[in-house]
Tab-separated table of C-alpha atoms in Angstrom:
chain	number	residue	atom	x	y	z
A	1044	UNK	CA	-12.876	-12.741	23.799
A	1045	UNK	CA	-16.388	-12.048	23.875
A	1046	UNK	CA	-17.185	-14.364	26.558
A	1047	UNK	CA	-19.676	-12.048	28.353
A	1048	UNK	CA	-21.011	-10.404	24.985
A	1049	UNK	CA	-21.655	-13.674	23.565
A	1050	UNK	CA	-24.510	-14.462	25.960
A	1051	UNK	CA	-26.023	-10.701	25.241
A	1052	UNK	CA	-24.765	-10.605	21.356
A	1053	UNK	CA	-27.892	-11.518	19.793
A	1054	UNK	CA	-29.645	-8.970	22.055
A	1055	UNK	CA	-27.610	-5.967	21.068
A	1056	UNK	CA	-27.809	-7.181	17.386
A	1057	UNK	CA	-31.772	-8.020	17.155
A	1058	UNK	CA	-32.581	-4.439	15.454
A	1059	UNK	CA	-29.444	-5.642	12.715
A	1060	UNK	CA	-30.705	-5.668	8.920
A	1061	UNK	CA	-29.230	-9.010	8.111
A	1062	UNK	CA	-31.493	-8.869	4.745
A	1063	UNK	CA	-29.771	-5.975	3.841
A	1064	UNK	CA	-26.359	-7.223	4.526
A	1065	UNK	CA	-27.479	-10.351	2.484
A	1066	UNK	CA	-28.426	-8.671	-0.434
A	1067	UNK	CA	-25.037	-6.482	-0.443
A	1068	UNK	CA	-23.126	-9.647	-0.281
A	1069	UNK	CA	-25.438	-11.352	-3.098
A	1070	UNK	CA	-24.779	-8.460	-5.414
A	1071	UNK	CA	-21.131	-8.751	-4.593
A	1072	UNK	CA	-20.954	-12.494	-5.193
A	1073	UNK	CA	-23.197	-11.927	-8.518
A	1074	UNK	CA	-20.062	-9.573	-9.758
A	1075	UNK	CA	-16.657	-11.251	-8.684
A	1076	UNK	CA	-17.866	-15.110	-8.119
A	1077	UNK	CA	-21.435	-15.441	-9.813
A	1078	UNK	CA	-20.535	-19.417	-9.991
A	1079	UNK	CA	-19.068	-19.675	-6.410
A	1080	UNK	CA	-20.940	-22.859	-4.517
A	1081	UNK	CA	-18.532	-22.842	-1.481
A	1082	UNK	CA	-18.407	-19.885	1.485
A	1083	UNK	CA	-16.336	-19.539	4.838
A	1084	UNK	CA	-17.477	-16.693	7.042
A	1085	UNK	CA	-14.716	-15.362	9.078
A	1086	UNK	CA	-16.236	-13.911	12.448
A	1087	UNK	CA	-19.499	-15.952	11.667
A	1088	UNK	CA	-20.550	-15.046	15.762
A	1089	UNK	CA	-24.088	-16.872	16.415
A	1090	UNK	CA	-24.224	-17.674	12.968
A	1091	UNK	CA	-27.640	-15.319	11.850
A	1092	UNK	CA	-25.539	-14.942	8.453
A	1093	UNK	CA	-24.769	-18.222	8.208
A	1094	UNK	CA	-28.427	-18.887	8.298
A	1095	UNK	CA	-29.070	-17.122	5.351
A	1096	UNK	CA	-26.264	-17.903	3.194
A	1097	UNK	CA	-26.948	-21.552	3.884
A	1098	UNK	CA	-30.153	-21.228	1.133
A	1099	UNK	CA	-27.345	-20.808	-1.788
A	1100	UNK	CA	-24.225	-22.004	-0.690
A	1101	UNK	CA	-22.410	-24.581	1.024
A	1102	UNK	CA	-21.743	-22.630	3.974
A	1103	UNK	CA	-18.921	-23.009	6.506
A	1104	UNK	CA	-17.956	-20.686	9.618
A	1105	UNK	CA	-15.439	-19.659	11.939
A	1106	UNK	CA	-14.947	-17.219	14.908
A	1107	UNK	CA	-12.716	-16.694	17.703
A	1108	UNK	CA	-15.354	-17.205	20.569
A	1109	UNK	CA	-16.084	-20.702	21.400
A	1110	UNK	CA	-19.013	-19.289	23.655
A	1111	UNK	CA	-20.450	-17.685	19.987
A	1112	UNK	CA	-20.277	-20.950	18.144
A	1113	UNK	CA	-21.950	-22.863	20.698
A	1114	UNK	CA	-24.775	-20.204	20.204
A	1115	UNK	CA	-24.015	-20.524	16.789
A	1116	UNK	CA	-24.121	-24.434	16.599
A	1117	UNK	CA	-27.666	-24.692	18.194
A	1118	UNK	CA	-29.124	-22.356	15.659
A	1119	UNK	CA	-27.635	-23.997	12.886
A	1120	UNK	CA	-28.268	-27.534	13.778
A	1121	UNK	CA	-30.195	-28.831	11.072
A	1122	UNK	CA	-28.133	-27.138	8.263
A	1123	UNK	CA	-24.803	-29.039	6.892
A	1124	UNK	CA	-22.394	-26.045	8.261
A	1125	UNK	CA	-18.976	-27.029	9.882
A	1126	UNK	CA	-17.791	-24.245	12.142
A	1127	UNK	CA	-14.337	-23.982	13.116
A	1128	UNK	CA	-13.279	-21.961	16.308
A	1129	UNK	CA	-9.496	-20.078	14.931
A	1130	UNK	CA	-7.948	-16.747	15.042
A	1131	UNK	CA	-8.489	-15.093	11.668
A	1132	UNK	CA	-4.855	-13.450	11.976
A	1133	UNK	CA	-3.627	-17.122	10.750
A	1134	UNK	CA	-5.821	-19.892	10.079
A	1135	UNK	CA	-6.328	-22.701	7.894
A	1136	UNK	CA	-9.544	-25.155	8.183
A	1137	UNK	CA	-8.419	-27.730	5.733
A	1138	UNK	CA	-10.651	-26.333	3.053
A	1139	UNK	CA	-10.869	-24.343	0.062
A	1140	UNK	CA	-13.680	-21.929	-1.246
A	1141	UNK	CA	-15.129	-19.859	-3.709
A	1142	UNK	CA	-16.069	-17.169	-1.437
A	1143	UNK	CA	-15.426	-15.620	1.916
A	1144	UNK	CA	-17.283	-13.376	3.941
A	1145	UNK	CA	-15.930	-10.883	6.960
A	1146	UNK	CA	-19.125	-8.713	7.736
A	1147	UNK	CA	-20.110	-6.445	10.889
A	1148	UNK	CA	-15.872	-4.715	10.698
A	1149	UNK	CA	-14.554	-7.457	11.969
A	1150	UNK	CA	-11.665	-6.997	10.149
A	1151	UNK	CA	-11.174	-3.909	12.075
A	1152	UNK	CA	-10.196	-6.197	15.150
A	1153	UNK	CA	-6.923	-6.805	14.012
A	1154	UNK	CA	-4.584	-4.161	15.864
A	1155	UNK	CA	-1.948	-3.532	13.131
A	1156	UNK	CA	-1.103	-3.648	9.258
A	1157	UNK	CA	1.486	-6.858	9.868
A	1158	UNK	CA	-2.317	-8.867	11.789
A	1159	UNK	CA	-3.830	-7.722	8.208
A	1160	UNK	CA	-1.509	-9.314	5.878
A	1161	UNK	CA	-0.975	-12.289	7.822
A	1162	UNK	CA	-5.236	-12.644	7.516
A	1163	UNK	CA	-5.102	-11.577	4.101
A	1164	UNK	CA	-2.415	-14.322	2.979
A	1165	UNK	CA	-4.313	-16.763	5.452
A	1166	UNK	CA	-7.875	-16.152	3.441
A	1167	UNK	CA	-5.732	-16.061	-0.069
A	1168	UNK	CA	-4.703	-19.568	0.642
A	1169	UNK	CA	-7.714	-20.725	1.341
A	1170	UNK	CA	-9.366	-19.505	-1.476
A	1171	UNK	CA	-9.498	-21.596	-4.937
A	1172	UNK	CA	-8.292	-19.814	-8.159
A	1173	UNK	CA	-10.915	-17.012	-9.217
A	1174	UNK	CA	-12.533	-17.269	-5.513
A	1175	UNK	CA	-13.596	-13.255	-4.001
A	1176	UNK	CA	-12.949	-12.182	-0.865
A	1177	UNK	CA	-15.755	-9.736	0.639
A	1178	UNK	CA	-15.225	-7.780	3.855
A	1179	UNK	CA	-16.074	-4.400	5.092
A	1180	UNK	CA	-14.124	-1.922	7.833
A	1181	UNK	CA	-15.409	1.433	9.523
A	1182	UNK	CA	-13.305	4.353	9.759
A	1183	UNK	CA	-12.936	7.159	11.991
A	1184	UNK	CA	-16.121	8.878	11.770
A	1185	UNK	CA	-17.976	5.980	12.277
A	1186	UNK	CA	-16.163	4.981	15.836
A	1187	UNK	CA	-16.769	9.014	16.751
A	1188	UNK	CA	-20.156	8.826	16.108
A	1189	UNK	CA	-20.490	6.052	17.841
A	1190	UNK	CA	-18.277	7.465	20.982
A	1191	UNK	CA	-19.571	10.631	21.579
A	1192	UNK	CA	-16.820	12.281	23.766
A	1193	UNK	CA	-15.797	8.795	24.489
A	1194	UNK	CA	-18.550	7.301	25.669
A	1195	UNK	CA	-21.909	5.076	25.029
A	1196	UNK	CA	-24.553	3.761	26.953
A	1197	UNK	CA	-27.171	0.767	26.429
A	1198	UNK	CA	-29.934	0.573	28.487
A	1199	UNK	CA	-32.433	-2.020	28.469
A	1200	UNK	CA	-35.101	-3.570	30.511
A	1201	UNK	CA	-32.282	-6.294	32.356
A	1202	UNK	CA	-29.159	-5.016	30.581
A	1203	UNK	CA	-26.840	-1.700	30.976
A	1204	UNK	CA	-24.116	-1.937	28.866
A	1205	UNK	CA	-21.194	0.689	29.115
A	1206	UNK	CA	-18.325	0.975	26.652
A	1207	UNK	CA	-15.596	3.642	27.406
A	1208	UNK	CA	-13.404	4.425	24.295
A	1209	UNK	CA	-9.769	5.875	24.077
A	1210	UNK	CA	-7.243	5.719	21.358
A	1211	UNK	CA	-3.498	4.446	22.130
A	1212	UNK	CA	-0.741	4.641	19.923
A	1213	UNK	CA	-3.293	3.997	16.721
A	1214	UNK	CA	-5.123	1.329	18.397
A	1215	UNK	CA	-8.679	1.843	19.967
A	1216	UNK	CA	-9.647	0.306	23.135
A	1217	UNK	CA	-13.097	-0.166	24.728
A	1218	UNK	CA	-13.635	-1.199	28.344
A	1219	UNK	CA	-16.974	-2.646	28.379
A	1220	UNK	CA	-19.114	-2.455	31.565
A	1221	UNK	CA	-22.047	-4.742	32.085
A	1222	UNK	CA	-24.792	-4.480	34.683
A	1223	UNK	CA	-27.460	-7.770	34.194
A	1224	UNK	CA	-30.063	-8.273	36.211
A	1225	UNK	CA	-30.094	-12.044	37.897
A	1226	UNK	CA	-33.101	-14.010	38.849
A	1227	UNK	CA	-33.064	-12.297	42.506
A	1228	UNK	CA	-33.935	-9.135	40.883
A	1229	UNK	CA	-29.976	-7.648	42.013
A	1230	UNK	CA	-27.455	-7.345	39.454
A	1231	UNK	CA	-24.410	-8.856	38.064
A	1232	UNK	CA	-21.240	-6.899	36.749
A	1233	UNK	CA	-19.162	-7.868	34.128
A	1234	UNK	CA	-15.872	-6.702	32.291
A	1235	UNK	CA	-14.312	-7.308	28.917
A	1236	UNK	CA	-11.671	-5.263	27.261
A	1237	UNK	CA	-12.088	-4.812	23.163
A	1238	UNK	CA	-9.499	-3.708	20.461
A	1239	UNK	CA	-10.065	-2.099	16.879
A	1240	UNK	CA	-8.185	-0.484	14.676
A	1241	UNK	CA	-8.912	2.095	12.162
A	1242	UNK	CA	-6.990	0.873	8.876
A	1243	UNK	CA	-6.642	3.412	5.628
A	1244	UNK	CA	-7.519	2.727	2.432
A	1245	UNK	CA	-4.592	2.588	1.235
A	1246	UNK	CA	-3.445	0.375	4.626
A	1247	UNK	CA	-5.651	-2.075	3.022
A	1248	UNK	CA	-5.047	-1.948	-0.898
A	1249	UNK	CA	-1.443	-1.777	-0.139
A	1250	UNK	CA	-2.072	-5.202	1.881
A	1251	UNK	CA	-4.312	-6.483	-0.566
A	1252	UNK	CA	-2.186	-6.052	-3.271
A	1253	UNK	CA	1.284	-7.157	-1.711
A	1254	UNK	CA	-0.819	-10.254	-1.140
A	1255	UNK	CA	-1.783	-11.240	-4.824
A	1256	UNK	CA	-5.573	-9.589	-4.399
A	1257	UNK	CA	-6.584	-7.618	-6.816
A	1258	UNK	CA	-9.324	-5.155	-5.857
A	1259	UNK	CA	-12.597	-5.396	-7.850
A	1260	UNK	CA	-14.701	-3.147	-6.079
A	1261	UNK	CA	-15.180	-0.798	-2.846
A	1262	UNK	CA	-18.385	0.385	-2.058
A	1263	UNK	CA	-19.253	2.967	0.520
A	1264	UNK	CA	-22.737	2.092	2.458
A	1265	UNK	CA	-23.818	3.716	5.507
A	1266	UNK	CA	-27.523	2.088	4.922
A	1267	UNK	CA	-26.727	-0.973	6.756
A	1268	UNK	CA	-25.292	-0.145	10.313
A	1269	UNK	CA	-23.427	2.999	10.343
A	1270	UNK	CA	-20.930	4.228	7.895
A	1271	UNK	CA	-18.297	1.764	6.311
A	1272	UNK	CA	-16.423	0.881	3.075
A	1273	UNK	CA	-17.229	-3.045	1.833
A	1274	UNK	CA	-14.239	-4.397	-0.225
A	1275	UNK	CA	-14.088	-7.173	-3.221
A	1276	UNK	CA	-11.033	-8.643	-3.536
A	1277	UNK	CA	-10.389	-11.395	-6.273
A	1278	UNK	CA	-7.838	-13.585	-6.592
């Protein structure tokens, strides 16, 4: 997954207001963990999170793209951070912490409720007594907004990006098209097929609940990067 978008990730994301997201996750961890030393994030990508939360916390991260945490591992090279390369549908690094971060709707790559409670009991279990849980989803609006009529287009000085959207029995698929251009001034195609899912709220307090989470907070911001609902689950 993400083996082309890795190398362009940081690219896409370089207008992102990670101080924003920083200070919504601060105020979060303030409220439901306000002594929590230890931190996993799930989907940590290239790591620009990690970065930050590395100033407070002892900071561990994980993703499904080796080609991100090699991106990820450069950048973060002088900061104690173990990264882990796992599916968050079921993982387990060995560890327990305080606090655990899935930012950017990650969580909205898993493809059905049964993928989110397997995550959720995964994160639950490797969380210590008391530890939070912070993650945020988009919903429907947000993925037509972002797809007018099923479509959206990038283009950038060396970069075209294309990402065609349709909806299949509940599950959203984009096939991603990517024009670069190479040192010989022609350009390179590339391919990669995405998958998200739009969960409900009550999808996920259901989940969170059936679990052992209980919810402490959900907060609706569409400050940071589009509309989305950021949860705080305890447990």
């Amino acid at each position: 997954m993400y083996k082309v978008f890795s190398k362009l990730y940081d690219k896409f994301m370089e207008f992102s207001d990670y101080g924003s997201w920083e200070k919504q996750v601060e105020e979060l961890i303030k409220e439901g963990q306000p002594n929590g030393k230890t931190l996993l994030d799930i989907g940590c990508g290239t790591g620009e999170l990690l970065l930050r939360m590395t100033k407070n916390y002892q900071c561990d991260g994980m993703d499904l793209s080796e080609e991100m945490l090699k991106i990820a591992q450069r950048k973060l090279k002088h900061r104690e951070v173990r990264l882990f390369l796992g599916d968050m549908v079921e993982f387990d690094t060995g560890y327990k912490y305080d606090i655990m971060v899935s930012l950017f709707d990650t969580v909205n790559h898993m493809v059905s409720v049964e993928e989110l409670e397997s995550h959720l009991e995964s994160v639950v279990n490797s969380l210590n007594n008391g530890g939070i849980y912070i993650f945020d989803v988009v919903d429907r609006e947000f993925m037509d907004m972002m797809f007018p009529g099923g479509l959206f287009v990038d283009n950038r000085k060396d970069i075209t990006c294309i990402w065609e959207h349709e909806i299949e029995e509940g599950v959203d698929y984009i096939d991603a098209t990517y024009f670069l251009k190479n040192s010989r001034g022609s350009w390179d195609k590339f391919t990669e097929t995405y998958s998200k899912k739009i969960f409900t709220d009550i999808e996920i307090e259901k989940s969170s609940e059936v679990i052992g989470f209980k919810i402490v907070k959900k907060v609706i911001n569409d400050k940071i990067a589009g509309r989305r609902t950021i949860y705080l689950l305890k447990k």
